[in-house]
Coordinates of C-alpha atoms and ligand atoms in Angstrom, one line a residue:
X1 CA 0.0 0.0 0.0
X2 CA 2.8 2.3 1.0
X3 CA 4.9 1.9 -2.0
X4 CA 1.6 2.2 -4.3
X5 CA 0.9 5.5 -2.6
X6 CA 4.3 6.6 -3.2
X7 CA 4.7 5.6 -6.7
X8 CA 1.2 7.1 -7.2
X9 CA 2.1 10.5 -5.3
X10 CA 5.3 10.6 -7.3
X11 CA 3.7 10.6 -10.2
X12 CA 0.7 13.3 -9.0
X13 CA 3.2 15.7 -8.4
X14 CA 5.8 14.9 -11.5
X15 CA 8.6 17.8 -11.3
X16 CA 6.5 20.3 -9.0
X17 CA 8.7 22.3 -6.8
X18 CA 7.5 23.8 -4.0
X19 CA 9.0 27.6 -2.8
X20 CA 11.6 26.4 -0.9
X21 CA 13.3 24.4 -4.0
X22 CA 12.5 20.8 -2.8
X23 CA 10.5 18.8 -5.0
X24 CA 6.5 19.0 -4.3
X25 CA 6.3 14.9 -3.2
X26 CA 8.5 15.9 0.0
X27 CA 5.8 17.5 1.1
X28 CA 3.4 14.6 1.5
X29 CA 6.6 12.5 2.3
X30 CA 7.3 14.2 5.6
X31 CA 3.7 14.7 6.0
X32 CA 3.8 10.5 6.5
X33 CA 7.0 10.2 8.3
X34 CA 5.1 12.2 10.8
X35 CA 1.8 10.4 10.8
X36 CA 3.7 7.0 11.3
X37 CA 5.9 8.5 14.1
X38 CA 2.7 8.9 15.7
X39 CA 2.1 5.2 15.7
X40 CA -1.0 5.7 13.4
X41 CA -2.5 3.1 10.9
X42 CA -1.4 2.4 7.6
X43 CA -4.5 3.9 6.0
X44 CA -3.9 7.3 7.6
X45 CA -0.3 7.0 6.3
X46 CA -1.0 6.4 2.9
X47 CA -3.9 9.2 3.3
X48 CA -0.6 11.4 4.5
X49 CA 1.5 10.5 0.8
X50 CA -1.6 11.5 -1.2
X51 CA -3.4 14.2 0.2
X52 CA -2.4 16.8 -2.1
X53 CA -2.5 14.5 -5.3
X54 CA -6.1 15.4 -6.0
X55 CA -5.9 19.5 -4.8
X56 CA -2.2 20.4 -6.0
X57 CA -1.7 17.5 -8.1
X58 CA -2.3 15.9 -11.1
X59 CA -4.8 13.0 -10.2
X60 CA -8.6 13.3 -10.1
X61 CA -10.8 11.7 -7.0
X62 CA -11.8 8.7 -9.7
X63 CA -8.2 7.7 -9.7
X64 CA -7.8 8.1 -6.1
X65 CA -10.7 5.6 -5.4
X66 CA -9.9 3.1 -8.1
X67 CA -6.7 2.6 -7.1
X68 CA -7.3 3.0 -3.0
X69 CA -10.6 2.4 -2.5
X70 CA -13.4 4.7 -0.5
X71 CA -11.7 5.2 3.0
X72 CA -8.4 6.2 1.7
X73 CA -10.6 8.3 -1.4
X74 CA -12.9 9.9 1.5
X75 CA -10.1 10.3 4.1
X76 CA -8.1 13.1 1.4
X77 CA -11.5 14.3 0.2
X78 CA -11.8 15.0 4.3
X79 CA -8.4 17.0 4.5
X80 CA -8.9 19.2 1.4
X81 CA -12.5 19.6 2.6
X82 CA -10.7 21.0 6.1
X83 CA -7.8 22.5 4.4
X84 CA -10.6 25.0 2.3
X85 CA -12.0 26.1 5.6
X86 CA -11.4 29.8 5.6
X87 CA -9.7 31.7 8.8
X88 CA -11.5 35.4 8.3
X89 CA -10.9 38.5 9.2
X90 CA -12.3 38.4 12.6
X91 CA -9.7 37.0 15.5
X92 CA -12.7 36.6 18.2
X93 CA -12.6 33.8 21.0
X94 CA -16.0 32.3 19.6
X95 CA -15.3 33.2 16.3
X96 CA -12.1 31.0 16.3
X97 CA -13.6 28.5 19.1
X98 CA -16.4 27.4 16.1
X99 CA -14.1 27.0 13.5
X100 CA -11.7 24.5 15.8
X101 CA -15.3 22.6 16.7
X102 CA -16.3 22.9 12.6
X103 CA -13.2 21.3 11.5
X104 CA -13.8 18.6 14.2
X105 CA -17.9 18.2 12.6
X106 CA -16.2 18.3 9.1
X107 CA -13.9 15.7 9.9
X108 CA -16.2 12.9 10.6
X109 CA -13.1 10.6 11.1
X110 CA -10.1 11.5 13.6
X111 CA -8.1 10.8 11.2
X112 CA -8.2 13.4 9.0
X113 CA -7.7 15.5 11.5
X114 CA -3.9 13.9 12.4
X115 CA -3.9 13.8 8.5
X116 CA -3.9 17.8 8.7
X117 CA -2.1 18.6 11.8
X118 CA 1.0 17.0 10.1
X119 CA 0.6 18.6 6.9
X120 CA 0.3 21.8 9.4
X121 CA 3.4 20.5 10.9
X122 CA 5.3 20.5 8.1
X123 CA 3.9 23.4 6.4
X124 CA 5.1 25.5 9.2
X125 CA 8.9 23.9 9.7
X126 CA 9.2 25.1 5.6
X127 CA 7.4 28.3 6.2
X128 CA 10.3 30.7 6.1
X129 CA 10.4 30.4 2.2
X130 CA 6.9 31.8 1.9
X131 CA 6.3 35.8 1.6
X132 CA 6.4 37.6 5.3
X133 CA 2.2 38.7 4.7
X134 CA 1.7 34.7 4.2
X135 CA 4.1 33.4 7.1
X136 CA 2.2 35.8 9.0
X137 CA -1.4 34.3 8.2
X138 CA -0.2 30.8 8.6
X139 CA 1.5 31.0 11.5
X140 CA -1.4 32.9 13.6
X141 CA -3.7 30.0 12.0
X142 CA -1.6 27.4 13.4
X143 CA -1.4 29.5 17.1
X144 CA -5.0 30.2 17.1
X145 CA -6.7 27.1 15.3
X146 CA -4.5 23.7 15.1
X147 CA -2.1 24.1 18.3
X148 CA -5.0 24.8 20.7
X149 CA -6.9 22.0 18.4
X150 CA -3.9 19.4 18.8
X151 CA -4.1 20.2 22.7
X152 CA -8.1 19.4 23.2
X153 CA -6.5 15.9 20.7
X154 CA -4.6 15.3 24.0
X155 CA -1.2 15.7 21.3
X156 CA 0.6 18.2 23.7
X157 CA 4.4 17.4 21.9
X158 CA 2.2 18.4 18.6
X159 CA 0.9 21.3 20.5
X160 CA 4.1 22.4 21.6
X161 CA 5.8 22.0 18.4
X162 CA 3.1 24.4 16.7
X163 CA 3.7 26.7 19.0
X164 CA 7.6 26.7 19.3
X165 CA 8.0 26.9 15.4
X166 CA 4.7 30.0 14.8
X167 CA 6.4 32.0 18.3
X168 CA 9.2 33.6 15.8
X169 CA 6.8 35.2 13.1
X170 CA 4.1 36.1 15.2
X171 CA 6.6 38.1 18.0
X172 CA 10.0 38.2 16.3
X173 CA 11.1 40.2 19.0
X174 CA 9.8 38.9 21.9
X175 CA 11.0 35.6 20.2
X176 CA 14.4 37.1 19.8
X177 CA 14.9 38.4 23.0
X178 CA 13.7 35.5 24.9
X179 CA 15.9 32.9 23.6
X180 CA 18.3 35.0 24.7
X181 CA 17.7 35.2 28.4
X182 CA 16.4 32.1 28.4
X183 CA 20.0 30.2 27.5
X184 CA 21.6 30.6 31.1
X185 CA 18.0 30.0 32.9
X186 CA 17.5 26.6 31.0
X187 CA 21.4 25.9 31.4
X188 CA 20.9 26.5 35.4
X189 CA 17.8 24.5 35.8
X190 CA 19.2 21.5 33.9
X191 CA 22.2 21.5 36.5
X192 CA 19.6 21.5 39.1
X193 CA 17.8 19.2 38.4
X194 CA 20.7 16.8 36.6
X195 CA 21.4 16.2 40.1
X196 CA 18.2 14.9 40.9
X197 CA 17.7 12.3 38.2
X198 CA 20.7 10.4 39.7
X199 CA 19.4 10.1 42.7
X200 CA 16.0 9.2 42.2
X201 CA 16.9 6.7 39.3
X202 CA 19.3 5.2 42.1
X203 CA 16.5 5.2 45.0
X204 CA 13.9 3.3 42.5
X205 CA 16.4 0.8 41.4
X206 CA 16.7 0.2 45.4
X207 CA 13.2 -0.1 46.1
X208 CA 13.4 -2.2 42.5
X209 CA 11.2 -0.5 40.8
X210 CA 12.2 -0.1 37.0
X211 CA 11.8 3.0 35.2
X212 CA 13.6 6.2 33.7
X213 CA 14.2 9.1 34.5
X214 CA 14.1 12.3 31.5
X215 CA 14.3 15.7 32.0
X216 CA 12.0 17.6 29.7
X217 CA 12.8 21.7 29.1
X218 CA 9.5 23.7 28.5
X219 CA 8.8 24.9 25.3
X220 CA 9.6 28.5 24.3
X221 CA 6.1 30.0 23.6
X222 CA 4.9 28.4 26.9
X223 CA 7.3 29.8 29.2
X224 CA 7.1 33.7 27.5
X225 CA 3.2 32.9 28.2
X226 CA 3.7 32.2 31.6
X227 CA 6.6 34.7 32.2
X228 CA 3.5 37.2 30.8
X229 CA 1.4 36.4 33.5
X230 CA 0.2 39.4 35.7
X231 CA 1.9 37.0 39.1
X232 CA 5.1 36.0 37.5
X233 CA 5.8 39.6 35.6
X234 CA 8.7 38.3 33.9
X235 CA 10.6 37.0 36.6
X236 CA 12.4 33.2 36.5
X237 CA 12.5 32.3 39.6
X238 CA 9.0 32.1 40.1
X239 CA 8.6 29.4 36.7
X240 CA 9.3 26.1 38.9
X241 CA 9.1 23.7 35.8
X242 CA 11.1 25.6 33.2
X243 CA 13.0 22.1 33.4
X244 CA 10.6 19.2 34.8
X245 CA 11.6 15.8 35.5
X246 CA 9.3 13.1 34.2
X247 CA 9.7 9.5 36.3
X248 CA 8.7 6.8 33.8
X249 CA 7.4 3.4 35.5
X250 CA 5.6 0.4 34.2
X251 CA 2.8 0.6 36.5
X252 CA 0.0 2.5 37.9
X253 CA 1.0 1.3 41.7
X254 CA 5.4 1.9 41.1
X255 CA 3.6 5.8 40.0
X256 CA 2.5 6.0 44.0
X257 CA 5.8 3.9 45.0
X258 CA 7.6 6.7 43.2
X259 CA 6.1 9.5 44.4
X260 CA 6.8 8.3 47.8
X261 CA 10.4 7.7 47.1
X262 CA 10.7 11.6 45.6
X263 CA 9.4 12.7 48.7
X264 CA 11.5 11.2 50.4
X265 CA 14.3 12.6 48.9
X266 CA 12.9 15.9 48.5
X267 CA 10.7 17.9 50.7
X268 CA 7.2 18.7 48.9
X269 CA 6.6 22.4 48.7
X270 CA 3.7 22.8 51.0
X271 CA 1.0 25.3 49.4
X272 CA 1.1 24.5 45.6
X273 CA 1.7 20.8 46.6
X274 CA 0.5 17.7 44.6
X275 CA -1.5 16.8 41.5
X276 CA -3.1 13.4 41.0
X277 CA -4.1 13.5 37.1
X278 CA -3.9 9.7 37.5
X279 CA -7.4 9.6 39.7
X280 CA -8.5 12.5 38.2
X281 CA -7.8 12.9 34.8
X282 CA -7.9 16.0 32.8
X283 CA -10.7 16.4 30.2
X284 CA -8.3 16.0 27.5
X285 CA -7.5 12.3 28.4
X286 CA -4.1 13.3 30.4
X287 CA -3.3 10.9 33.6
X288 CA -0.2 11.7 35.5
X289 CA 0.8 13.0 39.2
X290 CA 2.7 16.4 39.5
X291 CA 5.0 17.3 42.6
X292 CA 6.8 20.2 43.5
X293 CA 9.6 19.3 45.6
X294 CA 12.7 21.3 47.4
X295 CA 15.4 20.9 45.1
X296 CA 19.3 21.9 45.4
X297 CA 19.8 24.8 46.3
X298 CA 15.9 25.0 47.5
X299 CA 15.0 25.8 44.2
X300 CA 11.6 24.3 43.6
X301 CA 11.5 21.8 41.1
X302 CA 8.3 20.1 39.2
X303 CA 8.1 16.3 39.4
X304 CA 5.8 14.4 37.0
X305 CA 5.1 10.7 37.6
X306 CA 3.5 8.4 35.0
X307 CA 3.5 5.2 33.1
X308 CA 4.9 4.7 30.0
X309 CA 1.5 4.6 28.5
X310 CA 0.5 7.5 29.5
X311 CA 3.5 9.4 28.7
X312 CA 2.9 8.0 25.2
X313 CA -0.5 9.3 25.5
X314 CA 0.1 12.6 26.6
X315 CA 2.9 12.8 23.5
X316 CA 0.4 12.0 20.8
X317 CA -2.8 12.0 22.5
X318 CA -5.6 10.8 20.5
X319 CA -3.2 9.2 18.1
X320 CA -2.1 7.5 20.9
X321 CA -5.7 6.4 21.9
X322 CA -6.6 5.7 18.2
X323 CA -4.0 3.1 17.7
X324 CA -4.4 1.3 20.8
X325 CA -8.0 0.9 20.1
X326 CA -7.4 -0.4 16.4
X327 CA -4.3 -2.5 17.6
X328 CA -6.9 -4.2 20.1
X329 CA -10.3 -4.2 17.6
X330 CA -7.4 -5.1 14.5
X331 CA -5.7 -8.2 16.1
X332 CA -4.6 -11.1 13.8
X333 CA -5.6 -8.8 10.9
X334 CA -2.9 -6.8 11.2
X335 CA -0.5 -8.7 9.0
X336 CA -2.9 -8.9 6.0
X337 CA -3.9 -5.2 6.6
X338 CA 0.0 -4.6 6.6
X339 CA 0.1 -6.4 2.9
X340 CA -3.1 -4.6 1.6
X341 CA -5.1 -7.8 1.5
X342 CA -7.4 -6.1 3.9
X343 CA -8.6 -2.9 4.8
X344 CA -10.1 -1.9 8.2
X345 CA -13.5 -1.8 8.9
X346 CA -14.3 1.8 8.8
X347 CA -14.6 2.8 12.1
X348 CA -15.9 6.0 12.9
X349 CA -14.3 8.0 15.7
X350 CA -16.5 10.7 16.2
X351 CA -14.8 13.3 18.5
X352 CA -17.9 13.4 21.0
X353 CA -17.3 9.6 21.0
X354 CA -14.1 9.9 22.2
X355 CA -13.9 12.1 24.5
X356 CA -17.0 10.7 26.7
X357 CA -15.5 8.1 26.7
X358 CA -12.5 9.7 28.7
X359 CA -14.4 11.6 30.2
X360 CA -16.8 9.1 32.4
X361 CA -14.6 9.5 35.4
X362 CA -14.6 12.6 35.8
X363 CA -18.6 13.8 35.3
X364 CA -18.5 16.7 37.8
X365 CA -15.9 18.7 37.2
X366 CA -17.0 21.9 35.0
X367 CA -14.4 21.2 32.3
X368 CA -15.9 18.6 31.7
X369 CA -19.3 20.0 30.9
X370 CA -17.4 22.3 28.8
X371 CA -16.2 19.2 26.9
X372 CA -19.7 17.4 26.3
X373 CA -21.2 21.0 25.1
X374 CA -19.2 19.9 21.7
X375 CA -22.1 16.8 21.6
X376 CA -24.3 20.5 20.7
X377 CA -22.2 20.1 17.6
X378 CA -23.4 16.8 16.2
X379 CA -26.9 19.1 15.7
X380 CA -25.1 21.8 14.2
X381 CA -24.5 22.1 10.3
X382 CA -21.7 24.0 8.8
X383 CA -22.7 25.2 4.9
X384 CA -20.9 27.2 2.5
X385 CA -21.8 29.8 0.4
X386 CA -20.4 29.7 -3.3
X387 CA -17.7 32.1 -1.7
X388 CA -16.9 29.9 0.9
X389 CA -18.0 31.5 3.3
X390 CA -19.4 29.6 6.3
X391 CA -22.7 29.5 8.2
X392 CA -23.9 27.3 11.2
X393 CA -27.2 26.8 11.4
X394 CA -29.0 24.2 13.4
X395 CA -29.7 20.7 12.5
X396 CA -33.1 20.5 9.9
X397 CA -32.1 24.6 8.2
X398 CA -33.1 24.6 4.9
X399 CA -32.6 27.0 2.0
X400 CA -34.4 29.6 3.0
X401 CA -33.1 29.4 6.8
X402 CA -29.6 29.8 5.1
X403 CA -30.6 32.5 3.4
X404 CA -31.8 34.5 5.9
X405 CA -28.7 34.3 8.0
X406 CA -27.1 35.8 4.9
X407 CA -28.8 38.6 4.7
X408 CA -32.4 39.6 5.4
X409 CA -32.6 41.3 2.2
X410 CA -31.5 37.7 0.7
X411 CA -34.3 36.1 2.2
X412 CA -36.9 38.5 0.9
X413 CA -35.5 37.6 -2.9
X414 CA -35.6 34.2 -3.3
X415 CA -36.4 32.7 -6.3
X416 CA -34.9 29.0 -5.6
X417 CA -31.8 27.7 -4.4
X418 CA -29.1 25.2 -6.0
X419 CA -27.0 23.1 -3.1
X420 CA -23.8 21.4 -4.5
X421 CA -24.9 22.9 -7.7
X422 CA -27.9 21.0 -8.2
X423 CA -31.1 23.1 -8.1
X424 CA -33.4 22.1 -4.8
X425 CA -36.9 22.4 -3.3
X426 CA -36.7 25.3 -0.8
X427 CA -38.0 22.7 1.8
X428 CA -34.5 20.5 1.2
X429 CA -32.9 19.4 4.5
X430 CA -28.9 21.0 4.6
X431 CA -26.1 18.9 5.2
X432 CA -22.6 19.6 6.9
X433 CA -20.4 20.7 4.1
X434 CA -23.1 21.8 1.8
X435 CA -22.2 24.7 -0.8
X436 CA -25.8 26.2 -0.8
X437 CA -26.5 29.0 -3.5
X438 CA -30.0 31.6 -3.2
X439 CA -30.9 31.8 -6.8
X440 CA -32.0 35.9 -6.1
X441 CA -35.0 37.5 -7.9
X442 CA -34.9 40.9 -9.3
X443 CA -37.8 42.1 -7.6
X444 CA -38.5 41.2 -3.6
X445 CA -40.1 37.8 -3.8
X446 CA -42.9 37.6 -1.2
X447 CA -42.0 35.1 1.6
X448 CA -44.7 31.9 1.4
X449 CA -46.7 30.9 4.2
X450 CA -45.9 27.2 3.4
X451 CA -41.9 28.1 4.4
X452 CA -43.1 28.5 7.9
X453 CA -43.8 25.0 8.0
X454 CA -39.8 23.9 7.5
X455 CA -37.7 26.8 8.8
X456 CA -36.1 26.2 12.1
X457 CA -34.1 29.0 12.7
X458 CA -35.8 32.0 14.9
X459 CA -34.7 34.9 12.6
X460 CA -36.2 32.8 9.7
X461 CA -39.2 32.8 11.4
X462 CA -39.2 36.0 13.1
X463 CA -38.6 37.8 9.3
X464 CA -41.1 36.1 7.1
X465 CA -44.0 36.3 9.9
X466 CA -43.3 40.0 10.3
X467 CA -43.1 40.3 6.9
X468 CA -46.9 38.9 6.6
X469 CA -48.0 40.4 9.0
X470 CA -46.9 43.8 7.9
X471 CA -49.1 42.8 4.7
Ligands
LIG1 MN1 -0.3 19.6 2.2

C-alpha cells in the first residue's frame, strides 16, 4: 500500500517544486513520516502521501478511489474539505472557538484530522520560504486554530511544536529576545535538576522498581506565556518547571511507589503541593501525578510521575488512543492489513465519542461540561456559500433558513436555491459541508406561508412572519 501511494504521489506531483526548491512529493513524504511516528494506521499514512495529489496534483478523485478504495478516497477528500475552511478576518474567541469545533464536525473521522495537523506540521517547519504577509497568516492559523486544536486531541508534543515553530513570526522580538535570556536560565535549571535524576533513578532501582528518568525543558512559547502572567511579571525564579523531571514506571502502583520515594528525597513544597491527574484525569484524556519538591539549592522543582503509557499518550494524544483501540479491535488482521489484503472496517471515531468516553470518570468537574457541550455540535450544520463563506445553522435549516442568516434582504429575494450545484426544493434538508447558492429575484419575492412550515431558525421565522403580518 505504501509503495503504491508513493509511486502514485510521485507521479501526481511529476517535477513540482515547491517555494523552498525541494521537490513537491517531500511535502506529502514528511507529512507521513510524521503520521507513522505517531504510531498511526497504515491507511492514515498512505492518506498522508496523497493528500495533495487530487488538490495540488495531477490525479482526479476517480483515480484516487480506483486505485485506494473509499476510505483512503474519502479520508483526502476530508483534508482538502478541512484545508478550504477559511480563517477570516475576525480573530474573536467564539469566532475561532467554532471554526476549531467545525473542523472537528467536518472531519467525521479522527483521522483526517492527524492527517492535517502533520501537513500543518510541516507546512510550518518550511514556512520561512513563503512571503512575510503569508508566514504571518499561517502562523497565527496554526497559534489560534490547530495548536489549541492538537491540545483538546490530547497531542501536547504536537501542541508544543506548533507553537515553538509560529512564536518567531508572530513576536520576532519577543522571540528574539527570549531565547536569549532564556539560555543561562534553562542551562541553570538542567544543572539543578541533573542532580536529581541520579538520585532518584538510584533510589527506584533500590526499592526495584524499574523505570527512567528524562528531563524535559518547557517549550519556548509556553514559558514567554507564563513569564507574561500578571503574578510571575517576567521573573524566572517564580517558573518552577522551566526544566521538569518526568519519572517513567511500568505501573499505575510503582507511580505511588515513586512519588513516595521523591518525597522522600525531597521535601514537597507545601502550598502548591501535589497533582493526581492519574485519579482524576484532565478532560483531555491526560493521567499523570505532578509534585513540586525542594530541590538543590531550595529551588523548587516540578516532578511528573506516570506510566509509559500514558506518557505516550500525553505525546500524541488521540493518536495514541486511536492506535491502541485499532491495535486491540485489529488483532490477527494486522499482518494482511500490513500487505493490503485487507482494509479496516471503517470505524468511525466521532470526536464526541471519544472524548466521553475519557471523560466518564470525571462527570462533575466543570471542564468537563465544557467538553460534552461539543455533543451541541453533532446538531449543528456548517454550509458554505459559493464564496466559501461559512454559516452554522441548526440541525433540519433549509434553504431559506440559510438565506436569511445571509442577509435579510436575501431572504426577501428568493427565487430558488441550488446546493452542491444541483437546483433544490426550498423545503430540502442541509447537510454539513453543503455549498448552498440563493438563486435571487430581481424584484422582492414575497416570503410563502408554506416556508413557515420547514424553517427552524428564529430569525427565519421572526422575518417572514413580520413580513406577513406587515401585509
Ligand atoms: Mn499539504
Amino acid at each position: 500500500m505504501l509503495i503504491k501511494a508513493w509511486e502514485f504521489a510521485k507521479l501526481a506531483h511529476g517535477d513540482h517544486v515547491r517555494k523552498n526548491g525541494d521537490l513537491y512529493v517531500v511535502h506529502p513524504l514528511e507529512t507521513a513520516i510524521l503520521l507513522a511516528q505517531w504510531h498511526l494506521d497504515v491507511t492514515t499514512i498512505v492518506s498522508g502521501l496523497l493528500h495533495d495529489t487530487v488538490e495540488d496534483g495531477g490525479a482526479n478523485p476517480e483515480d484516487l478511489k480506483e486505485t485506494f478504495g473509499s476510505e483512503i478516497a474519502t479520508l483526502v477528500n476530508g483534508v482538502t474539505t478541512v484545508s478550504n475552511l477559511r480563517l477570516k478576518g475576525s480573530h474573536e474567541d467564539m469566532f475561532v472557538e467554532s471554526l476549531r469545533k467545525m473542523i472537528l464536525v467536518m472531519a467525521h473521522d479522527l483521522r483526517v484530522v492527524f492527517v492535517k495537523l502533520a501537513d500543518r506540521t510541516h507546512n510550518m517547519q518550511t514556512l520561512a520560504a513563503l512571503p512575510e504577509d503569508k508566514q504571518r497568516k499561517i502562523a497565527r492559523e496554526t497559534l489560534e486554530i490547530f495548536a489549541p486544536l492538537s491540545e483538546r486531541l490530547g497531542m501536547g508534543a504536537v501542541k508544543a511544536q506548533l507553537e515553538d515553530l509560529s512564536f518567531p513570526y508572530l513576536y520576532p522580538d519577543d522571540y528574539k529576545k527570549l531565547v536569549k535570556v532564556s539560555e543561562k536560565n534553562y542551562a541553570q535549571a538542567k544543572e539543578h535538576t541533573e542532580k536529581m535524576m541520579n538520585e532518584i533513578l538510584v533510589n527506584l532501582q533500590k526499592e526495584q522498581i524499574e523505570g527512567k528518568v528524562l528531563g524535559r525543558q518547557k517549550h519556548l512559547y509556553s514559558l514567554w506565556k507564563k513569564l507574561e502572567r500578571d503574578e510571575i511579571a517576567g521573573d524566572f525564579e517564580k517558573i518552577h518547571d522551566i526544566v521538569a523531571l518526568r519519572v517513567l514506571v511500568d505501573r499505575v502502583a510503582d507511580c505511588y511507589a515513586a512519588l513516595g520515594i521523591v518525597h522522600s528525597l525531597y521535601k514537597p513544597v507545601p502550598s502548591i503541593g501535589i497533582s493526581d491527574f492519574i485519579a482524576q484525569p484532565k478532560p483531555n484524556g491526560y493521567r499523570s501525578i505532578h509534585t513540586k519538591v525542594f530541590g538543590p539549592e531550595g529551588r523548587i522543582v516540578e516532578v511528573q510521575i506516570r506510566t509509559f503509557q500514558m506518557h505516550e499518550e500525553a505525546e500524541h494524544g488521540a493518536a495514541a488512543h486511536w492506535a491502541y483501540s485499532e491495535a486491540k479491535s485489529g488483532g490477527a488482521k494486522d499482518a494482511l492489513l500490513e500487505s493490503g489484503k485487507a482494509t479496516l472496517p471503517s470505524q468511525k471515531l466521532t470526536w464526541v465519542k471519544e472524548l466521553v468516553s475519557w471523560q466518564d470518570q470525571i462527570s462533575d468537574s466543570e471542564e468537563f461540561l465544557k467538553a460534552v457541550k461539543f455533543d451541541a455540535f453533532q446538531h449543528r450544520n456548517f454550509v458554505f456559500s459559493p464564496n466559501g463563506d461559512v454559516y452554522d445553522l441548526p440541525s433540519g435549516a433549509t434553504p431559506v433558513d440559510f438565506a436569511f442568516a445571509v442577509h435579510t434582504n436575501l431572504g426577501f429575494y428568493i427565487s430558488g436555491a441550488k446546493v452542491n450545484g444541483k437546483i433544490v426544493p426550498l423545503t430540502h434538508k442541509l447537510k454539513s459541508g453543503d455549498v448552498v447558492e440563493i438563486l435571487k429575484a430581481k424584484n422582492i419575492h414575497e416570503p410563502s406561508r408554506h416556508w413557515l412550515e420547514s424553517v427552524v431558525t428564529t430569525t427565519a421565522r421572526r422575518q417572514i412572519n413580520r413580513f406577513l403580518h406587515k401585509k
